[in-house]
Amino acid sequence: MNRKERRARTRQAEASPQEIFRHGVEHQLAGRTSEALRSYQAALAREPGHYRARYNMALALTAMGRKAEALTAYRQVIATRPDFTEAHLNLGSLLADVGSLKEAIACLTTAAEVVEDKNGILLNLGRLQRIGGHFADAEATYLRLLIPHPGLAEAHFGLGNVHQAQGRMAEAMACFERALELKPDDSSTLNNLGACLRTVGQVDKAFAVLRHAIALDPRCADAHNNLGLILRQKGDYDESLASFRRALAVAPNMAGAHHNLLFTMQYVPSTTPQSMLAAARQWCARMAPRQETPPHLNLPDPDRRLRIGYLSPDFREHAVCYYLEPLIRAHDRTRVEVFCYAEVTRPDAVTERIRATADHWRFTSGMRDDALASTIRGDGIDILVDCAGHTGGNRLLTMARRPAPVQVATIFGYSATTGLDAIDYTLGDPFITPPGSEAFFSEKLVRLPRNFAPFLPRESWPEVAPPGDGTDQGIVFGCVADPARIDQRTLVLWRRILDRVPGSRILAKHALFNDPALREGWQARFAVLGDRLTLEGTPGGWGANMDVYGRVSVVLDSPMQSGATTVLIPLWMGVPVVTMAEIAPWQRFGASILGNLGLPDLVAVNDDDYVDKAVALAADRGRLDDLRRTLRPMMRTSPLCDARLVVGDIETAYREMWRAWCAGHTGAFGSV
């Protein structure tokens, strides 16, 4: 020890606990966290009841990542000073941060009864209750604040978030508008109001609100992200991608913006499977790099009953549920035990129907990725299946923690690669992922022998309209796809078709066209079709608009991004679909569906073939009438709707994956 260090120790030995504490504060303010911690420990050694030193020590421990010790320190502070508001707040936040949300809520609930300054406690308690899905409790907490403090903007904001999470958009917007009356320039409130407006279809108003939020705070990453979603709805794909990139420039680890960027790339004509793979790998390198995980203790018996876990936000009224429901229902329970991990905040009738067919059900909303991974490990899942990819509500970062020994991606929720190193396989089929597609995936491609998943039509859908209905006034081509899938090349192809079929027109129907401003914008984008195009919304939802299939003769699939349910449902309703099989998986759903239906002649191989097939089909009234009568019976007896057959194929694939893991060389598994 040199002379300088000896003098320092001597001064500290002679200093009072308060002086040592002040030295710690000086170190902490200067960013010297380790020195600050030593000072606080020295002060406490001299005066164990110095609660301020213990509180600051907890802050330092948190900053150093020593969270377990920090939790202990905060609890000791509260034991000494139960009315110390900041200690309760920090303890609650830290508990939530380490995944103990239930304990965090309990901590703040207790604090709200013992501290005098309750506002901060109740605001944080309401936030955690909302995150945990305890919406009624959260609403009660915010109302408890607002009764004595009706002018507290933060409470109106918090209550609006609760209503927004429940889908009560009118009430949420009223709360946000009241908060803005009190704090007009709050960018977070403007952002959330813009998100609500977008959800209810007031897209132009949402656009203006979000632009205002960004003008006030250019670093509001959430506003950039939400603006990107609106730009995608408007068809401004390049600007949409630019908005997501601006969000990431501000918040590089913003998961939602990363996922939106990858998903939107599929709507850009220049995107290739190779560029999608590169972007997905970049996402993985940044957000989910390889990490050491504990060894899996699953019994390596290749022939035992398997525990299969499905992760999805779409166990609800959603296009993906047309595949999930028959998949969960048709599993052979003598071979597998099914666990569903539902990232669903607003369960509905579909949720309950699927839940009734699962062996085990876990609601996961509000669970941290590490906590969910621990739950999955605790359930002893052998094969964990992601059903969302880079779509909203995904739990890819849970998958990154490899909670199961075998991990699988599907393509019915997201048709490109996840890019995630921790996912071993992806399930394809001979049509969507033909030979050569292996190079498009970071996962090992497992090619099922028929199709990628079974389809379950709704019992409530009407009978097929009689042949000839709606065709007396000439051929009407239909488009029921998201207009974002329709690029200029597609419009040129459609114009060529219309030019060759005298008196024909196109009816495009989608929920986006419910909004007059959006409909006007898309009408302008589709100007190349002139007055031969009609845009219709879906007032009351698609269930109230199934009559459209009696008014169209042929549905035109979108070549840039092929539809799945937007191909399957018209076929079920007796309307043939013309599609094109291009290179990328997201351009080949129609090819898979029509191939499994036994109608490969409706799958074009290039632009001219697409036009020729549509024109020839429109001219063949006899075949149109015959298809209207026979398509539904054909589907019923095809692999498309044979859930037992297709799920049997999937179970065979799972078994081979499992055997490969048991053998200790998962990489040896080949296509089945």
Coordinates of C-alpha atoms in Angstrom, one line a residue, residues 321-607:
C321 CA -56.4 -19.8 -36.5
Y322 CA -57.8 -21.5 -39.6
Y323 CA -54.6 -23.6 -39.4
L324 CA -53.9 -23.7 -35.7
E325 CA -57.3 -24.9 -34.7
P326 CA -57.4 -28.1 -36.8
L327 CA -53.7 -28.7 -36.0
I328 CA -54.2 -28.7 -32.3
R329 CA -57.5 -30.7 -32.6
A330 CA -56.2 -33.4 -34.8
H331 CA -53.0 -34.4 -32.9
D332 CA -52.9 -38.1 -31.9
R333 CA -52.9 -37.9 -28.1
T334 CA -51.4 -41.4 -27.9
R335 CA -48.3 -40.0 -29.7
V336 CA -48.1 -36.4 -28.4
E337 CA -49.2 -34.2 -25.5
V338 CA -50.1 -30.7 -26.6
F339 CA -49.2 -27.5 -24.7
C340 CA -50.4 -24.1 -26.0
Y341 CA -48.6 -20.9 -25.0
A342 CA -51.0 -18.2 -25.9
E343 CA -49.7 -14.6 -26.2
V344 CA -53.3 -13.4 -26.2
T345 CA -54.5 -10.4 -24.2
R346 CA -58.2 -10.4 -25.4
P347 CA -59.4 -14.0 -25.6
D348 CA -62.5 -14.7 -27.7
A349 CA -64.7 -17.5 -28.7
V350 CA -62.0 -19.0 -31.0
T351 CA -59.6 -18.9 -28.1
E352 CA -61.9 -20.9 -25.9
R353 CA -62.6 -23.4 -28.7
I354 CA -58.9 -24.1 -29.2
R355 CA -58.2 -24.1 -25.5
A356 CA -60.8 -26.8 -25.1
T357 CA -58.9 -29.1 -27.4
A358 CA -55.4 -28.6 -25.9
D359 CA -54.0 -30.8 -23.2
H360 CA -52.4 -27.8 -21.4
W361 CA -52.9 -24.1 -21.8
R362 CA -50.8 -21.2 -20.6
F363 CA -51.6 -17.5 -21.2
T364 CA -48.2 -15.8 -21.6
S365 CA -49.0 -12.1 -22.1
G366 CA -47.0 -10.0 -19.6
M367 CA -44.4 -12.8 -19.0
R368 CA -40.8 -11.9 -19.6
D369 CA -38.9 -14.0 -22.1
D370 CA -36.7 -15.6 -19.4
A371 CA -39.7 -16.3 -17.2
L372 CA -41.6 -17.9 -20.1
A373 CA -38.6 -19.9 -21.1
S374 CA -38.4 -21.2 -17.5
T375 CA -42.0 -22.2 -17.6
I376 CA -41.5 -24.1 -20.9
R377 CA -38.5 -25.9 -19.4
G378 CA -40.5 -26.7 -16.3
D379 CA -43.2 -28.2 -18.5
G380 CA -40.7 -30.5 -20.0
I381 CA -41.4 -29.6 -23.6
D382 CA -39.6 -31.8 -26.1
I383 CA -40.4 -29.9 -29.3
L384 CA -41.3 -26.2 -29.2
V385 CA -43.0 -24.8 -32.3
D386 CA -43.1 -21.1 -33.2
C387 CA -46.3 -20.1 -35.2
A388 CA -45.7 -16.4 -35.6
G389 CA -42.2 -15.6 -37.0
H390 CA -41.6 -11.9 -37.2
T391 CA -45.3 -11.0 -36.8
G392 CA -46.9 -9.0 -33.9
G393 CA -46.9 -10.7 -30.5
N394 CA -44.2 -13.2 -31.4
R395 CA -42.0 -14.7 -28.7
L396 CA -38.8 -15.4 -30.7
L397 CA -36.7 -14.0 -27.9
T398 CA -38.1 -16.7 -25.7
M399 CA -37.1 -19.3 -28.4
A400 CA -33.6 -17.7 -28.4
R401 CA -33.2 -19.0 -24.8
R402 CA -33.7 -22.5 -26.2
P403 CA -36.2 -23.7 -23.5
A404 CA -36.7 -27.0 -25.5
P405 CA -34.2 -29.4 -27.0
V406 CA -35.8 -29.3 -30.4
Q407 CA -37.2 -26.0 -31.8
V408 CA -39.3 -25.6 -35.0
A409 CA -40.7 -22.8 -37.1
T410 CA -43.8 -22.9 -39.2
I411 CA -44.7 -20.9 -42.4
F412 CA -48.4 -20.4 -42.0
G413 CA -47.9 -17.4 -39.7
Y414 CA -44.8 -16.0 -41.4
S415 CA -43.4 -17.4 -44.6
A416 CA -39.8 -16.3 -44.5
T417 CA -36.9 -17.5 -42.3
T418 CA -36.8 -16.3 -38.7
G419 CA -33.0 -16.1 -38.9
L420 CA -32.8 -17.4 -35.3
D421 CA -29.9 -19.7 -34.6
A422 CA -31.9 -21.3 -31.8
I423 CA -34.6 -22.7 -34.1
D424 CA -33.4 -25.9 -35.7
Y425 CA -36.1 -26.7 -38.3
T426 CA -38.7 -25.1 -40.5
L427 CA -41.7 -27.0 -41.9
G428 CA -42.3 -26.6 -45.7
D429 CA -44.0 -28.6 -48.4
P430 CA -43.2 -29.7 -52.0
F431 CA -44.9 -26.6 -53.5
I432 CA -44.0 -23.7 -51.2
T433 CA -40.4 -24.9 -50.6
P434 CA -39.4 -27.0 -53.7
P435 CA -35.8 -28.2 -54.1
G436 CA -33.4 -25.3 -53.9
S437 CA -35.4 -23.5 -51.2
E438 CA -33.1 -24.9 -48.5
A439 CA -30.7 -21.9 -49.1
F440 CA -33.5 -19.4 -48.1
F441 CA -33.6 -20.5 -44.5
S442 CA -31.3 -20.3 -41.5
E443 CA -33.3 -23.3 -40.2
K444 CA -33.0 -26.8 -41.6
L445 CA -35.8 -27.3 -44.1
V446 CA -38.1 -30.2 -43.5
R447 CA -40.3 -30.8 -46.4
L448 CA -43.7 -32.4 -45.5
P449 CA -45.1 -34.7 -48.2
R450 CA -48.3 -32.8 -48.9
N451 CA -49.1 -29.4 -47.6
F452 CA -47.8 -27.2 -44.8
A453 CA -50.9 -27.3 -42.5
P454 CA -54.6 -28.3 -42.5
F455 CA -57.4 -25.8 -43.2
L456 CA -60.6 -25.6 -41.2
P457 CA -63.5 -23.7 -42.9
R458 CA -66.1 -22.0 -40.6
E459 CA -69.4 -23.7 -40.2
S460 CA -71.1 -20.3 -40.3
W461 CA -70.0 -19.6 -43.9
P462 CA -72.9 -19.8 -46.4
E463 CA -73.5 -22.3 -49.1
V464 CA -71.9 -21.8 -52.5
A465 CA -73.9 -19.4 -54.7
P466 CA -75.5 -21.2 -57.7
P467 CA -73.6 -21.3 -61.0
G468 CA -74.1 -18.3 -63.1
D469 CA -75.0 -16.0 -60.2
G470 CA -73.4 -12.5 -60.6
T471 CA -71.9 -13.3 -64.0
D472 CA -74.7 -12.2 -66.3
Q473 CA -73.3 -8.7 -66.6
G474 CA -69.9 -10.0 -67.7
I475 CA -66.9 -11.5 -66.0
V476 CA -66.0 -10.0 -62.6
F477 CA -62.5 -10.8 -61.4
G478 CA -62.1 -10.6 -57.7
C479 CA -59.3 -9.6 -55.4
V480 CA -59.7 -10.1 -51.6
A481 CA -56.0 -9.7 -50.7
D482 CA -54.4 -7.0 -48.6
P483 CA -53.9 -4.2 -51.2
A484 CA -50.3 -3.9 -49.9
R485 CA -49.6 -7.1 -51.9
I486 CA -50.5 -5.4 -55.2
D487 CA -47.6 -3.8 -56.8
Q488 CA -47.4 -2.0 -60.2
R489 CA -46.3 -5.1 -62.0
T490 CA -49.5 -6.9 -60.8
L491 CA -51.6 -3.9 -61.9
V492 CA -50.1 -4.1 -65.4
L493 CA -50.9 -7.8 -65.6
W494 CA -54.5 -7.2 -64.5
R495 CA -54.9 -4.5 -67.1
R496 CA -53.7 -6.9 -69.7
I497 CA -56.3 -9.4 -68.5
L498 CA -59.1 -6.8 -68.6
D499 CA -58.1 -5.7 -72.1
R500 CA -58.4 -9.3 -73.4
V501 CA -61.8 -10.0 -71.7
P502 CA -64.3 -7.6 -73.1
G503 CA -66.7 -6.1 -70.6
S504 CA -64.8 -7.4 -67.6
R505 CA -63.9 -5.6 -64.4
I506 CA -62.2 -6.1 -61.1
L507 CA -63.8 -6.0 -57.7
A508 CA -61.3 -5.5 -54.9
K509 CA -62.6 -6.0 -51.4
H510 CA -60.7 -5.4 -48.1
A511 CA -61.2 -3.9 -44.7
L512 CA -58.8 -1.1 -45.5
F513 CA -61.3 0.3 -48.0
N514 CA -63.7 1.0 -45.1
D515 CA -61.7 4.2 -44.6
P516 CA -62.7 6.7 -47.3
A517 CA -59.3 8.4 -47.3
L518 CA -57.5 5.1 -47.6
R519 CA -59.9 4.0 -50.3
E520 CA -59.3 7.2 -52.3
G521 CA -55.5 6.8 -51.9
W522 CA -55.6 3.2 -53.2
Q523 CA -58.0 4.1 -56.0
A524 CA -55.3 6.6 -57.2
R525 CA -52.6 4.0 -56.9
F526 CA -54.7 1.6 -59.0
A527 CA -55.4 4.3 -61.6
V528 CA -53.9 2.2 -64.4
L529 CA -57.1 0.1 -64.3
G530 CA -59.3 3.1 -64.8
D531 CA -63.1 2.8 -64.3
R532 CA -62.9 -1.0 -64.5
L533 CA -62.0 -1.3 -60.8
T534 CA -64.4 -1.2 -57.9
L535 CA -63.1 -0.9 -54.3
E536 CA -65.3 -2.1 -51.5
G537 CA -64.8 -2.3 -47.7
T538 CA -66.0 -5.0 -45.4
P539 CA -68.6 -3.3 -43.1
G540 CA -69.4 -5.5 -40.3
G541 CA -66.4 -7.8 -40.9
W542 CA -65.8 -10.5 -43.4
G543 CA -68.5 -12.8 -42.0
A544 CA -71.1 -10.2 -43.1
N545 CA -69.6 -9.9 -46.6
M546 CA -69.4 -13.5 -47.9
D547 CA -71.9 -12.7 -50.6
V548 CA -69.0 -11.2 -52.6
Y549 CA -68.1 -14.8 -53.7
G550 CA -71.4 -15.0 -55.5
R551 CA -70.6 -11.8 -57.4
V552 CA -67.2 -12.7 -58.8
S553 CA -66.2 -15.3 -61.4
V554 CA -62.5 -15.7 -60.9
V555 CA -60.2 -14.5 -58.0
L556 CA -56.8 -13.2 -59.0
D557 CA -54.1 -14.0 -56.5
S558 CA -51.3 -11.4 -56.0
P559 CA -48.0 -12.5 -57.5
M560 CA -45.8 -10.3 -55.4
Q561 CA -47.1 -12.0 -52.2
S562 CA -49.4 -14.9 -52.6
G563 CA -52.4 -15.4 -50.3
A564 CA -53.2 -18.4 -48.1
T565 CA -56.6 -17.8 -46.6
T566 CA -57.4 -15.4 -49.4
V567 CA -57.0 -18.3 -51.8
L568 CA -58.5 -21.0 -49.6
I569 CA -61.7 -19.2 -48.8
P570 CA -62.7 -18.3 -52.4
L571 CA -62.1 -21.9 -53.4
W572 CA -64.3 -23.1 -50.5
M573 CA -67.0 -20.6 -51.8
G574 CA -66.8 -22.1 -55.3
V575 CA -64.6 -19.5 -57.0
P576 CA -61.5 -20.6 -58.8
V577 CA -58.2 -18.8 -58.2
V578 CA -55.4 -18.0 -60.7
T579 CA -52.0 -17.7 -59.0
M580 CA -48.4 -17.5 -60.0
A581 CA -45.5 -19.6 -58.5
E582 CA -42.4 -17.4 -58.2
I583 CA -39.2 -18.0 -56.3
A584 CA -39.8 -16.9 -52.7
P585 CA -41.8 -19.0 -50.3
W586 CA -44.2 -16.1 -49.7
Q587 CA -45.0 -16.1 -53.4
R588 CA -46.0 -19.8 -53.5
F589 CA -48.9 -20.3 -51.1
G590 CA -51.4 -20.4 -54.0
A591 CA -49.2 -23.0 -55.8
S592 CA -49.3 -25.2 -52.7
I593 CA -53.1 -24.9 -52.3
L594 CA -54.0 -25.5 -55.9
G595 CA -51.4 -28.3 -56.2
N596 CA -53.0 -30.1 -53.2
L597 CA -56.4 -29.5 -54.7
G598 CA -55.5 -31.1 -58.0
L599 CA -55.7 -27.9 -60.1
P600 CA -52.1 -27.2 -61.1
D601 CA -53.3 -25.9 -64.4
L602 CA -54.3 -22.7 -62.5
V603 CA -50.8 -22.1 -61.4
A604 CA -48.8 -19.8 -63.7
V605 CA -45.1 -20.0 -64.2
N606 CA -44.5 -16.4 -65.6
D607 CA -46.4 -13.2 -66.4

